[in-house]
Amino acid sequence: MPVGDYCRRPVQTVRPDESLREAARRMREEGVGALVVVEPDDRVAGVVTDRDLALRVLQDGADADATEVRALLEREPVLVHADAPLALAAGLMRRRAVRRLPVVDRDEHLVGLVTADDLLRLLSRGLSGLAGAVAAQAPVAGGVVGWDETGDDAGPEVE
């Protein structure tokens, strides 16, 4: 399953020369915790998160109006190509300790964003479907007939 089939589109972006205050304002307005930093040629320069802003401005005392977004960027952004498998994206997230990966085309132009939460939801749906198939074929054993559907965590019902 290629990443490009599952990434979020459109993606909220910011330019590297915009201020940290502008990035924070845009995150608040868009209701997102991260913006992909895009150069004028649409190539990805990195990702800036609300955590990055908090640590840089609040902890380090940076001037939010005078400091540009580019000050928060790593030297080389962590990217994944749209035709890469989802497992590669998950591996990149784990190895590079990131929760968001910009998805790029062959020319390294932004096409979407995939997050750790996206991958967890996808995996969860797949496992839930598999569990349902197994449960439908399994004989009832030991009086356990199914999980309590009241929504609490009481566990399985017993006959």
Short mmCIF file of C-alpha atoms in Angstrom, two decimals:
data_model
loop_
_atom_site.label_atom_id
_atom_site.label_comp_id
_atom_site.label_asym_id
_atom_site.label_seq_id
_atom_site.Cartn_x
_atom_site.Cartn_y
_atom_site.Cartn_z
CA MET A 1 0.00 0.00 0.00
CA PRO A 2 1.69 3.22 -1.12
CA VAL A 3 1.82 6.18 1.26
CA GLY A 4 0.36 8.49 -1.39
CA ASP A 5 -2.94 6.58 -1.24
CA TYR A 6 -3.34 7.32 2.47
CA CYS A 7 -1.81 10.74 3.07
CA ARG A 8 -3.77 13.83 4.08
CA ARG A 9 -4.48 16.44 1.44
CA PRO A 10 -4.47 19.41 1.34
CA VAL A 11 -1.64 20.23 3.72
CA GLN A 12 -1.33 23.44 5.74
CA THR A 13 1.99 25.08 4.93
CA VAL A 14 4.21 27.97 5.92
CA ARG A 15 7.17 29.62 4.19
CA PRO A 16 10.60 29.50 5.85
CA ASP A 17 10.82 33.31 5.93
CA GLU A 18 7.56 33.74 7.88
CA SER A 19 7.74 34.57 11.58
CA LEU A 20 7.16 32.09 14.37
CA ARG A 21 4.17 34.19 15.45
CA GLU A 22 2.64 33.84 11.97
CA ALA A 23 3.19 30.07 12.09
CA ALA A 24 1.50 29.88 15.50
CA ARG A 25 -1.42 32.02 14.28
CA ARG A 26 -1.89 29.79 11.24
CA MET A 27 -1.81 26.62 13.38
CA ARG A 28 -4.51 28.06 15.63
CA GLU A 29 -6.70 29.15 12.71
CA GLU A 30 -6.34 25.82 10.89
CA GLY A 31 -6.66 23.74 14.06
CA VAL A 32 -3.45 21.82 13.38
CA GLY A 33 -0.39 21.02 15.45
CA ALA A 34 2.10 21.24 12.59
CA LEU A 35 2.79 23.04 9.35
CA VAL A 36 4.90 21.79 6.47
CA VAL A 37 7.55 24.36 5.60
CA VAL A 38 7.62 24.83 1.84
CA GLU A 39 10.18 26.75 -0.21
CA PRO A 40 8.98 29.05 -3.04
CA ASP A 41 9.68 26.23 -5.53
CA ASP A 42 7.26 23.93 -3.60
CA ARG A 43 10.06 21.78 -2.23
CA VAL A 44 9.72 20.74 1.40
CA ALA A 45 12.16 22.34 3.82
CA GLY A 46 10.80 20.57 6.91
CA VAL A 47 7.99 20.52 9.44
CA VAL A 48 7.39 22.94 12.30
CA THR A 49 5.23 21.79 15.21
CA ASP A 50 3.44 23.52 18.03
CA ARG A 51 5.95 21.86 20.36
CA ASP A 52 8.84 23.36 18.38
CA LEU A 53 7.26 26.79 18.77
CA ALA A 54 6.64 26.38 22.49
CA LEU A 55 10.17 25.23 23.21
CA ARG A 56 11.83 27.86 21.04
CA VAL A 57 9.71 30.83 22.08
CA LEU A 58 8.70 30.04 25.64
CA GLN A 59 11.69 28.04 26.83
CA ASP A 60 14.48 29.65 24.82
CA GLY A 61 13.04 33.17 24.79
CA ALA A 62 13.11 33.70 21.02
CA ASP A 63 11.32 36.76 19.67
CA ALA A 64 8.24 35.28 17.93
CA ASP A 65 7.95 38.29 15.61
CA ALA A 66 11.62 38.55 14.65
CA THR A 67 12.53 34.85 14.42
CA GLU A 68 11.82 33.13 11.11
CA VAL A 69 10.46 29.60 10.83
CA ARG A 70 13.71 28.52 9.13
CA ALA A 71 15.45 28.85 12.52
CA LEU A 72 13.58 25.74 13.70
CA LEU A 73 14.41 23.50 10.77
CA GLU A 74 16.83 20.61 10.73
CA ARG A 75 19.47 20.54 8.03
CA GLU A 76 17.73 17.87 5.96
CA PRO A 77 13.98 17.23 6.21
CA VAL A 78 12.62 13.73 6.74
CA LEU A 79 10.42 12.97 3.72
CA VAL A 80 8.72 9.97 2.19
CA HIS A 81 7.89 9.48 -1.47
CA ALA A 82 4.25 8.95 -2.42
CA ASP A 83 4.98 5.58 -4.01
CA ALA A 84 6.82 4.23 -0.92
CA PRO A 85 5.11 1.52 1.12
CA LEU A 86 3.41 2.42 4.40
CA ALA A 87 5.87 0.20 6.25
CA LEU A 88 8.72 2.42 5.06
CA ALA A 89 6.93 5.51 6.41
CA ALA A 90 6.43 3.79 9.77
CA GLY A 91 10.09 2.81 9.87
CA LEU A 92 11.22 6.35 9.06
CA MET A 93 9.01 7.73 11.84
CA ARG A 94 10.49 5.28 14.31
CA ARG A 95 14.14 5.75 13.31
CA ARG A 96 14.01 9.53 13.04
CA ALA A 97 11.64 9.99 16.03
CA VAL A 98 9.06 12.02 14.09
CA ARG A 99 5.27 11.81 14.13
CA ARG A 100 4.65 13.56 10.80
CA LEU A 101 6.13 12.94 7.37
CA PRO A 102 5.64 15.17 4.36
CA VAL A 103 4.79 13.06 1.31
CA VAL A 104 6.49 14.17 -1.89
CA ASP A 105 6.39 13.27 -5.56
CA ARG A 106 9.40 12.20 -7.63
CA ASP A 107 10.46 15.85 -7.98
CA GLU A 108 10.25 16.27 -4.19
CA HIS A 109 7.24 18.59 -4.37
CA LEU A 110 4.72 18.35 -1.55
CA VAL A 111 1.68 16.17 -2.23
CA GLY A 112 0.45 15.33 1.28
CA LEU A 113 1.23 14.53 4.90
CA VAL A 114 1.12 11.22 6.75
CA THR A 115 1.08 11.10 10.54
CA ALA A 116 1.70 8.42 13.13
CA ASP A 117 -1.96 8.79 14.13
CA ASP A 118 -3.00 8.06 10.51
CA LEU A 119 -0.92 4.87 10.48
CA LEU A 120 -2.26 3.76 13.87
CA ARG A 121 -5.88 4.29 12.73
CA LEU A 122 -5.24 2.33 9.55
CA LEU A 123 -3.60 -0.51 11.48
CA SER A 124 -6.40 -0.48 14.04
CA ARG A 125 -9.09 -0.78 11.35
CA GLY A 126 -7.21 -3.65 9.74
CA LEU A 127 -6.77 -5.50 13.03
CA SER A 128 -10.39 -4.89 13.99
CA GLY A 129 -11.55 -6.39 10.70
CA LEU A 130 -9.26 -9.37 11.18
CA ALA A 131 -10.49 -9.87 14.76
CA GLY A 132 -14.08 -9.82 13.52
CA ALA A 133 -13.32 -12.48 10.91
CA VAL A 134 -11.63 -14.68 13.51
CA ALA A 135 -14.49 -14.21 15.99
CA ALA A 136 -17.09 -15.10 13.36
CA GLN A 137 -15.34 -18.42 12.69
CA ALA A 138 -14.38 -19.33 16.24
CA PRO A 139 -16.57 -21.64 18.32
CA VAL A 140 -17.89 -20.29 21.61
CA ALA A 141 -15.60 -21.65 24.32
CA GLY A 142 -15.87 -21.51 28.08
CA GLY A 143 -19.16 -19.64 28.03
CA VAL A 144 -17.63 -16.46 26.59
CA VAL A 145 -20.08 -15.09 24.05
CA GLY A 146 -18.75 -11.61 23.28
CA TRP A 147 -17.70 -8.30 24.71
CA ASP A 148 -20.09 -6.18 26.73
CA GLU A 149 -21.61 -3.67 24.32
CA THR A 150 -22.42 -1.09 26.99
CA GLY A 151 -19.16 0.66 26.23
CA ASP A 152 -17.53 0.05 29.60
CA ASP A 153 -14.36 -1.91 30.22
CA ALA A 154 -16.05 -4.72 32.16
CA GLY A 155 -14.66 -7.36 29.83
CA PRO A 156 -16.39 -10.34 28.26
CA GLU A 157 -19.91 -11.39 29.20
CA VAL A 158 -20.22 -14.89 30.58
CA GLU A 159 -23.33 -17.05 30.15
#
